[in-house]
Short mmCIF file of C-alpha atoms and ligand atoms in Angstrom, two decimals:
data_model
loop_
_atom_site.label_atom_id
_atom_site.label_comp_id
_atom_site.label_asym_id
_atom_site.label_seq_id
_atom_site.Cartn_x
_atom_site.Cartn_y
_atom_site.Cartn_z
CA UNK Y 1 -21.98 -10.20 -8.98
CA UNK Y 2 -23.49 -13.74 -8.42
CA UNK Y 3 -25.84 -14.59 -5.11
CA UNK Y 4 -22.87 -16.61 -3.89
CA UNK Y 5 -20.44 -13.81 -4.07
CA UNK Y 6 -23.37 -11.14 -2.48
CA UNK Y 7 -24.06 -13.51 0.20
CA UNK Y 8 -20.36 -13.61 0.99
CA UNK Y 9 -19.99 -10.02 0.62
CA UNK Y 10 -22.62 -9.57 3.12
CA UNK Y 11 -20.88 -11.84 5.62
CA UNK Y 12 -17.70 -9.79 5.06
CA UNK Y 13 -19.73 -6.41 6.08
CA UNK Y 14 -21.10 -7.95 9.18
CA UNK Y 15 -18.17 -9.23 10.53
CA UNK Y 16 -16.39 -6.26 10.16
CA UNK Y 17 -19.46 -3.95 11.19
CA UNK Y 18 -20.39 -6.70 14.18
CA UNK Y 19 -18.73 -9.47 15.39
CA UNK Y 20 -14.89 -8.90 14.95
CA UNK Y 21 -15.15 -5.59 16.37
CA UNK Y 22 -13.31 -5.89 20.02
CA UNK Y 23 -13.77 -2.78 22.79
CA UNK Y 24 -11.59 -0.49 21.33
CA UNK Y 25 -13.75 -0.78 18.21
CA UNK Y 26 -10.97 -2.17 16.07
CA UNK Y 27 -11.71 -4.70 13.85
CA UNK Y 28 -9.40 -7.75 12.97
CA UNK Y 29 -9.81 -11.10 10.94
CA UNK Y 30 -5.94 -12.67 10.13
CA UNK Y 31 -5.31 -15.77 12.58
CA UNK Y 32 -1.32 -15.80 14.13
CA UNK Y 33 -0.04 -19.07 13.41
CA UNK Y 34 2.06 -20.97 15.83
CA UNK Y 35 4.73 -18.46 16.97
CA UNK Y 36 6.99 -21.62 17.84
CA UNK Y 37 7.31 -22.53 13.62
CA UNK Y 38 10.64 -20.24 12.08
CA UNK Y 39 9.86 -17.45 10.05
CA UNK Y 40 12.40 -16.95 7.57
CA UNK Y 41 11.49 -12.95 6.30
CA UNK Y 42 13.02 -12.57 2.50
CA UNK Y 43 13.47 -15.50 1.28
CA UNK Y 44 16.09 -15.68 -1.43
CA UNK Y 45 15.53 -14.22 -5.03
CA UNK Y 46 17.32 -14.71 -8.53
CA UNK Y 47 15.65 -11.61 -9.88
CA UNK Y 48 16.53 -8.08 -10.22
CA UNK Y 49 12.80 -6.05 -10.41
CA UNK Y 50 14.78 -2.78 -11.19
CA UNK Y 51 15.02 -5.07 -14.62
CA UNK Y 52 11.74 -6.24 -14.65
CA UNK Y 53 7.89 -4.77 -15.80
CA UNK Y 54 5.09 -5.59 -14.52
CA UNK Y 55 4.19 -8.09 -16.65
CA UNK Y 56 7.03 -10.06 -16.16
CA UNK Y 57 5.52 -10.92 -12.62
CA UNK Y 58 1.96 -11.80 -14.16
CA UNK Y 59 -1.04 -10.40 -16.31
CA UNK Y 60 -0.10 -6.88 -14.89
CA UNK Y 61 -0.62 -3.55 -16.60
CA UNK Y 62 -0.29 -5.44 -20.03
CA UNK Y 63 -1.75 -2.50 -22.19
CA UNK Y 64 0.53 -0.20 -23.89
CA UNK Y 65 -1.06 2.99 -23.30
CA UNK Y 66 0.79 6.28 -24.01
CA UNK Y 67 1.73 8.65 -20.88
CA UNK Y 68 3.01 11.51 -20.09
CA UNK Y 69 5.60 11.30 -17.17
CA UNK Y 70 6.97 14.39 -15.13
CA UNK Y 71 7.98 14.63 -11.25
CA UNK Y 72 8.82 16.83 -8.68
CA UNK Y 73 10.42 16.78 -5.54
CA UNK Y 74 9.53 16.67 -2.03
CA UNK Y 75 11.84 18.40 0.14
CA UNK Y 76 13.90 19.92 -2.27
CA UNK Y 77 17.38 20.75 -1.95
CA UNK Y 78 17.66 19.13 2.48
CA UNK Y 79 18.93 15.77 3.18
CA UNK Y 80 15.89 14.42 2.82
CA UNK Y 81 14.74 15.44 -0.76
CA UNK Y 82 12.76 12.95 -2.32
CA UNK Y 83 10.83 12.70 -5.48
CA UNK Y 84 7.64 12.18 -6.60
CA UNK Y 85 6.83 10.38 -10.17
CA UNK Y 86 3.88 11.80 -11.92
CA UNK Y 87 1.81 9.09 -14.64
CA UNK Y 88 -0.75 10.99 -16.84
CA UNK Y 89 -2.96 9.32 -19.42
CA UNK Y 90 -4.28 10.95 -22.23
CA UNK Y 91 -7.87 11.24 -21.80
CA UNK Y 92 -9.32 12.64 -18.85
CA UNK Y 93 -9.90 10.91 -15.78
CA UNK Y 94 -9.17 11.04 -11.66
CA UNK Y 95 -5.89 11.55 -9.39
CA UNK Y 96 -4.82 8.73 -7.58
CA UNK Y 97 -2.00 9.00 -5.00
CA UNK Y 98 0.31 5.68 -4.29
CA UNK Y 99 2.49 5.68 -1.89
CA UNK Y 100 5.09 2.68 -1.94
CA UNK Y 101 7.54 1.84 1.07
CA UNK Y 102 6.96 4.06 4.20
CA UNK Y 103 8.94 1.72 5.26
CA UNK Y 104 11.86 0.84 3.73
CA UNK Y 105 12.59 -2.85 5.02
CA UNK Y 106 9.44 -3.82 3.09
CA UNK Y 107 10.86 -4.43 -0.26
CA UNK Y 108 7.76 -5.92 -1.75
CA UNK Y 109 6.23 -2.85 -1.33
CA UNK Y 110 8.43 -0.29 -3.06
CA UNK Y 111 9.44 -2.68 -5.55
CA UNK Y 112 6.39 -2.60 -6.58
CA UNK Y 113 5.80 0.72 -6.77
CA UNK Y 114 8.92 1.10 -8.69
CA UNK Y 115 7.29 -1.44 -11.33
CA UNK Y 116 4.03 0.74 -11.58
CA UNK Y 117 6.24 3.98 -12.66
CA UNK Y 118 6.83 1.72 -15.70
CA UNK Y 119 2.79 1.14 -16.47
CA UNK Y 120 1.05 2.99 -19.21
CA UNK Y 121 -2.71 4.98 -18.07
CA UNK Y 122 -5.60 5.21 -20.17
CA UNK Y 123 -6.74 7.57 -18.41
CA UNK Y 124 -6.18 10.29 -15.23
CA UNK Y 125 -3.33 10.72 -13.12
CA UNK Y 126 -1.11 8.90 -10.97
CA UNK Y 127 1.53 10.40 -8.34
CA UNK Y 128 3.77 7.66 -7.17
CA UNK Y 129 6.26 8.47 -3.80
CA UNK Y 130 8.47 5.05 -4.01
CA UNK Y 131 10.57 4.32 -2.02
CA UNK Y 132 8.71 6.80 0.37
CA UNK Y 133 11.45 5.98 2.87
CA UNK Y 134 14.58 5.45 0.71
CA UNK Y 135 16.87 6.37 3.23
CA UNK Y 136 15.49 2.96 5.23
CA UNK Y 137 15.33 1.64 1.89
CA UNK Y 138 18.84 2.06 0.96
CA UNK Y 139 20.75 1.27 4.58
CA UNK Y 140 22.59 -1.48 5.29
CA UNK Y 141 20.75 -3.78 6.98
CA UNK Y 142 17.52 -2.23 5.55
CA UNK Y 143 14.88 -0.63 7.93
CA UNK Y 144 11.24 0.31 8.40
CA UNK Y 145 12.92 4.24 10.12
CA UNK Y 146 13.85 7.02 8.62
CA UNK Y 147 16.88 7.49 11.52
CA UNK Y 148 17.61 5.39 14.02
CA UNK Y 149 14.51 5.06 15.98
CA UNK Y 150 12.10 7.60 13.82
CA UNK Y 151 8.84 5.64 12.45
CA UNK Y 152 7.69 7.73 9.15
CA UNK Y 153 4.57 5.73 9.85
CA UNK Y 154 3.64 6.95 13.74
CA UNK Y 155 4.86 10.36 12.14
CA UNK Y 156 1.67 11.70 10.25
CA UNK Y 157 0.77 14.40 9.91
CA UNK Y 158 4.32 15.71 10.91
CA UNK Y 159 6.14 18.80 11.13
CA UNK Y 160 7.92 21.38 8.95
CA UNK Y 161 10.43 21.98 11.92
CA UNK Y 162 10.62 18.61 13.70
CA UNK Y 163 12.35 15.64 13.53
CA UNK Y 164 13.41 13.81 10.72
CA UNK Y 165 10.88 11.19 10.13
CA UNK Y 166 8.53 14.58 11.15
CA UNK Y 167 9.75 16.77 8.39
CA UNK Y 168 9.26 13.96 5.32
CA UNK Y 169 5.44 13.28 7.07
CA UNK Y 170 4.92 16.87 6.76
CA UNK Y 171 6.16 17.15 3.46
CA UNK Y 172 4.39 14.16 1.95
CA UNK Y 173 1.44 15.19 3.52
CA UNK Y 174 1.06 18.43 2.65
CA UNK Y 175 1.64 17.03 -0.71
CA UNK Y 176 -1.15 14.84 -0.71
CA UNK Y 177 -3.52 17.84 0.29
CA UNK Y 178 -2.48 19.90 -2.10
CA UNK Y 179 -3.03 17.32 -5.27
CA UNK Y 180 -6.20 16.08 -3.26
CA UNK Y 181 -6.59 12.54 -4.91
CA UNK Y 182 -9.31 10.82 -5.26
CA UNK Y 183 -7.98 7.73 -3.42
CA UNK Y 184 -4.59 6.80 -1.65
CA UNK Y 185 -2.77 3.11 -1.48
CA UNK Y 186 -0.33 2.79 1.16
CA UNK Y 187 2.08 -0.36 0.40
CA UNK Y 188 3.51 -2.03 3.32
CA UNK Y 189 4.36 -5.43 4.41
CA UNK Y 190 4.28 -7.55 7.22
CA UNK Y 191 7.16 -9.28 8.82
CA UNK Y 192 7.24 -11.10 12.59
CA UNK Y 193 4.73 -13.01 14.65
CA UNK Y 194 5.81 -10.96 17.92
CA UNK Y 195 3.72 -11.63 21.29
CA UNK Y 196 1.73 -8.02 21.80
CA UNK Y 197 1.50 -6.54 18.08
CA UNK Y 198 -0.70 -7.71 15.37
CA UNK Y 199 -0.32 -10.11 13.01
CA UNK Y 200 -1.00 -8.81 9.67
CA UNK Y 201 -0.03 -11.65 7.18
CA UNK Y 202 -1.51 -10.53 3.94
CA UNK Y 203 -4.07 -7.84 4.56
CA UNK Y 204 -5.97 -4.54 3.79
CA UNK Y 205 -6.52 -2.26 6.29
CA UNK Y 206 -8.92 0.68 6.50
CA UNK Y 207 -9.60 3.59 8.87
CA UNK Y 208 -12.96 4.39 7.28
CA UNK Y 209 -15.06 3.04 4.51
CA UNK Y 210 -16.67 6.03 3.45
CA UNK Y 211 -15.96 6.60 0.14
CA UNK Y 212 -15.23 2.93 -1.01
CA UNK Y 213 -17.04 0.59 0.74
CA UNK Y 214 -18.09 -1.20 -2.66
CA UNK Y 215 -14.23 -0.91 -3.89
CA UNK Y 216 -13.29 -2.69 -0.87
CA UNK Y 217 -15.56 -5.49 0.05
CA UNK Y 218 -15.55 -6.62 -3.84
CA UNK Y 219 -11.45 -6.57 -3.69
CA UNK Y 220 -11.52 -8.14 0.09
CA UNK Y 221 -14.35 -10.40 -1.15
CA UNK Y 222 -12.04 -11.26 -4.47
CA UNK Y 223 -9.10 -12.18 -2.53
CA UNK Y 224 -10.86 -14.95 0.01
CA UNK Y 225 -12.49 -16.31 -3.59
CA UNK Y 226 -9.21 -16.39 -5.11
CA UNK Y 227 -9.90 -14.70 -8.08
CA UNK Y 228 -7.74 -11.76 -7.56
CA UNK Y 229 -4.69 -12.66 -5.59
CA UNK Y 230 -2.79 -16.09 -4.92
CA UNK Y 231 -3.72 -16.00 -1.22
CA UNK Y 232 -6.69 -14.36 0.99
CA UNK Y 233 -6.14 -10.78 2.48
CA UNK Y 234 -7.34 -10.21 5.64
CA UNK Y 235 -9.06 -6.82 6.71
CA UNK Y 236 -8.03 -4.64 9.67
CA UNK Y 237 -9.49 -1.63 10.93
CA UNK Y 238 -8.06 1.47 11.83
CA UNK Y 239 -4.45 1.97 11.36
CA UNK Y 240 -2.38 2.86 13.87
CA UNK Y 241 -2.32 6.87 15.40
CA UNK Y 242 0.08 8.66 12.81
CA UNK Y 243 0.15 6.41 10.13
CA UNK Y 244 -0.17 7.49 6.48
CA UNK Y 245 -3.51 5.67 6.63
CA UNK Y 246 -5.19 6.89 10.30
CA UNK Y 247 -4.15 10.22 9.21
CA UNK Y 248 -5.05 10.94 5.69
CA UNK Y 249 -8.14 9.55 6.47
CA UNK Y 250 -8.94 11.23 9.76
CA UNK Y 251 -7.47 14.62 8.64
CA UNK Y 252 -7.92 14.60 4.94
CA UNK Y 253 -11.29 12.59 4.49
CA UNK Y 254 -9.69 11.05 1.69
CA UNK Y 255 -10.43 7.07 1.08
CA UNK Y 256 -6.77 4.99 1.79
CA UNK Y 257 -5.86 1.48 1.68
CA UNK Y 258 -3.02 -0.08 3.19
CA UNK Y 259 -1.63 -3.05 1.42
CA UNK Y 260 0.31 -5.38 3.50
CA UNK Y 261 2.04 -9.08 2.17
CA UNK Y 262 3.79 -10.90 4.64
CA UNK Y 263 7.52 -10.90 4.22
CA UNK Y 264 8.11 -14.93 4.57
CA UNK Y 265 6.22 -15.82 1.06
CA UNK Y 266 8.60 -15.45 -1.94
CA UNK Y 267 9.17 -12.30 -3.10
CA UNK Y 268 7.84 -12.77 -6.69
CA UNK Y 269 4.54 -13.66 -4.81
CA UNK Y 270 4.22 -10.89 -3.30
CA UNK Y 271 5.08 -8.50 -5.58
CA UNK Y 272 2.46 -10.17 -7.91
CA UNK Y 273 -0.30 -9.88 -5.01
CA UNK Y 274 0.53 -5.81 -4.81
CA UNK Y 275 0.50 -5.58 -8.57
CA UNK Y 276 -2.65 -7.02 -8.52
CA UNK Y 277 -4.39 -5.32 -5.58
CA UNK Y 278 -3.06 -1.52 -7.72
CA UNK Y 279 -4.08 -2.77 -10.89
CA UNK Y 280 -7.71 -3.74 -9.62
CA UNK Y 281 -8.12 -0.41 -7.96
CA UNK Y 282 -6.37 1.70 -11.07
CA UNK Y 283 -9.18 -0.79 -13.21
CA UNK Y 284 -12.31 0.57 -10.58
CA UNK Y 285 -11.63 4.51 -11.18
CA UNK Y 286 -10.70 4.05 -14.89
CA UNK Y 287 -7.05 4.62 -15.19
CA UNK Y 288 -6.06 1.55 -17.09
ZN1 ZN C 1 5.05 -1.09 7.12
#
């Protein structure tokens, strides 16, 4: 890493250890723009990804390495069975754990973990949930709940007997104990400027940094440079009380990052900036 990029890097740390820290010791860095411009979420596409690899959004996953590619399902046999897509490479190497679409309005997201089943692996393993919330994914308009009002993401850790958005946290939880990966992505994406919640924009957020504090300052760092994604992510700190991220790594000690684009740049954008955020991280433990 050059001086430049260290000195940056440092800057980074201290904001996020220091100065952006408010009371509540959350930390924050993406600026709202003027709430009185339109938003339009999703613009229009002329692309089907379904169609699509990952390399027809970019220089994504562009190696043909052999894998070996089983799944299982989550829930099996109830309402809300869903399945889980398992990527192994051929020579040893760590688990990693994506999960694409919690929510199921954020198409970016789950599209592009739907691309990434299609990727070849060096190396290790890769369990992919995508769409985590398909039943979101798949109504008409789309949504970010499982049922009505249920938020999969204020759900975590769940439970086996609750409600419905309960029942798949529990399930995908208890999955992610039981394979115990060595890291977890979380794809989301942002969508309104609304008076009282954050603004996210394009951003990574983190409960803790244990565990991959070099992984993400160099990717955070990366972004603001330019040299990884098309715009700057922004970093936020923790996420929100029973969210995949909060509670994996609160409960599970296990290092998670929550990828979020922000739903009025063009799809193909944004799809490009996920692919490129998984790829990086996939590079960093040796998968691809
Ligand atoms: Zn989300």
């Amino acid at each position: 890493m050059s001086t430049s990029k260290r000195f940056y890097c440092l800057i980074a740390a201290i904001m996020m250890l220091t100065g952006m820290a408010t009371a509540t010791g959350e930390v924050r860095m993406a600026v709202r723009p003027d709430p009185s411009v339109e938003v339009v979420l999703d613009p229009p596409y002329d692309f089907d990804p379904d169609q699509m690899l990952p390399r027809d959004f970019g220089d994504y996953f562009t190696q043909d390495h052999e894998v070996e590619v089983t799944s299982y399902p989550l829930l099996p046999g109830t309402e809300w069975e869903n399945e889980v897509l398992v990527l192994k490479g051929k020579e040893e190497g760590p688990t990693l754990y994506l999960i694409a679409g919690v929510h199921g309005g954020e198409i970016a997201a789950w599209m592009t973990g739907n691309l990434v089943k299609k990727a070849g692996l060096k190396a290790g393993t890769l369990h992919i949930l995508s769409p985590a919330n398909p039943w979101g994914a798949n109504r008409s308009p789309r949504t970010r709940y499982v049922t009505s009002e249920e938020d999969l993401n204020r759900s975590f850790p769940g439970k086996p007997d609750g409600n419905a958005a309960e029942m798949v946290a529990d399930a995908l939880f208890q999955d992610v104990k039981r394979v115990n990966p060595t890291f977890v992505f979380d794809l989301h994406e942002a969508a309104t400027n609304v008076e009282g919640r954050d603004f996210l924009g394009n951003s990574l957020i983190y409960t803790s940094l244990e565990k991959m504090n070099d992984l993400y300052l160099d990717m955070l760092l990366e972004t603001q440079l330019g040299t990884l994604t098309s715009v700057p992510f922004d970093f936020f700190s923790p996420g929100p009380a029973g969210s995949v991220n909060r509670t994996i790594s609160e409960l599970l000690g296990l290092p998670v990052i929550t990828v979020e684009t922000y739903r009025a740049d063009p799809l193909e954008m944004r799809i490009a900036n996920q692919l490129s955020i998984v790829q990086y991280v996939l590079q960093h433990y040796g998968l691809i």
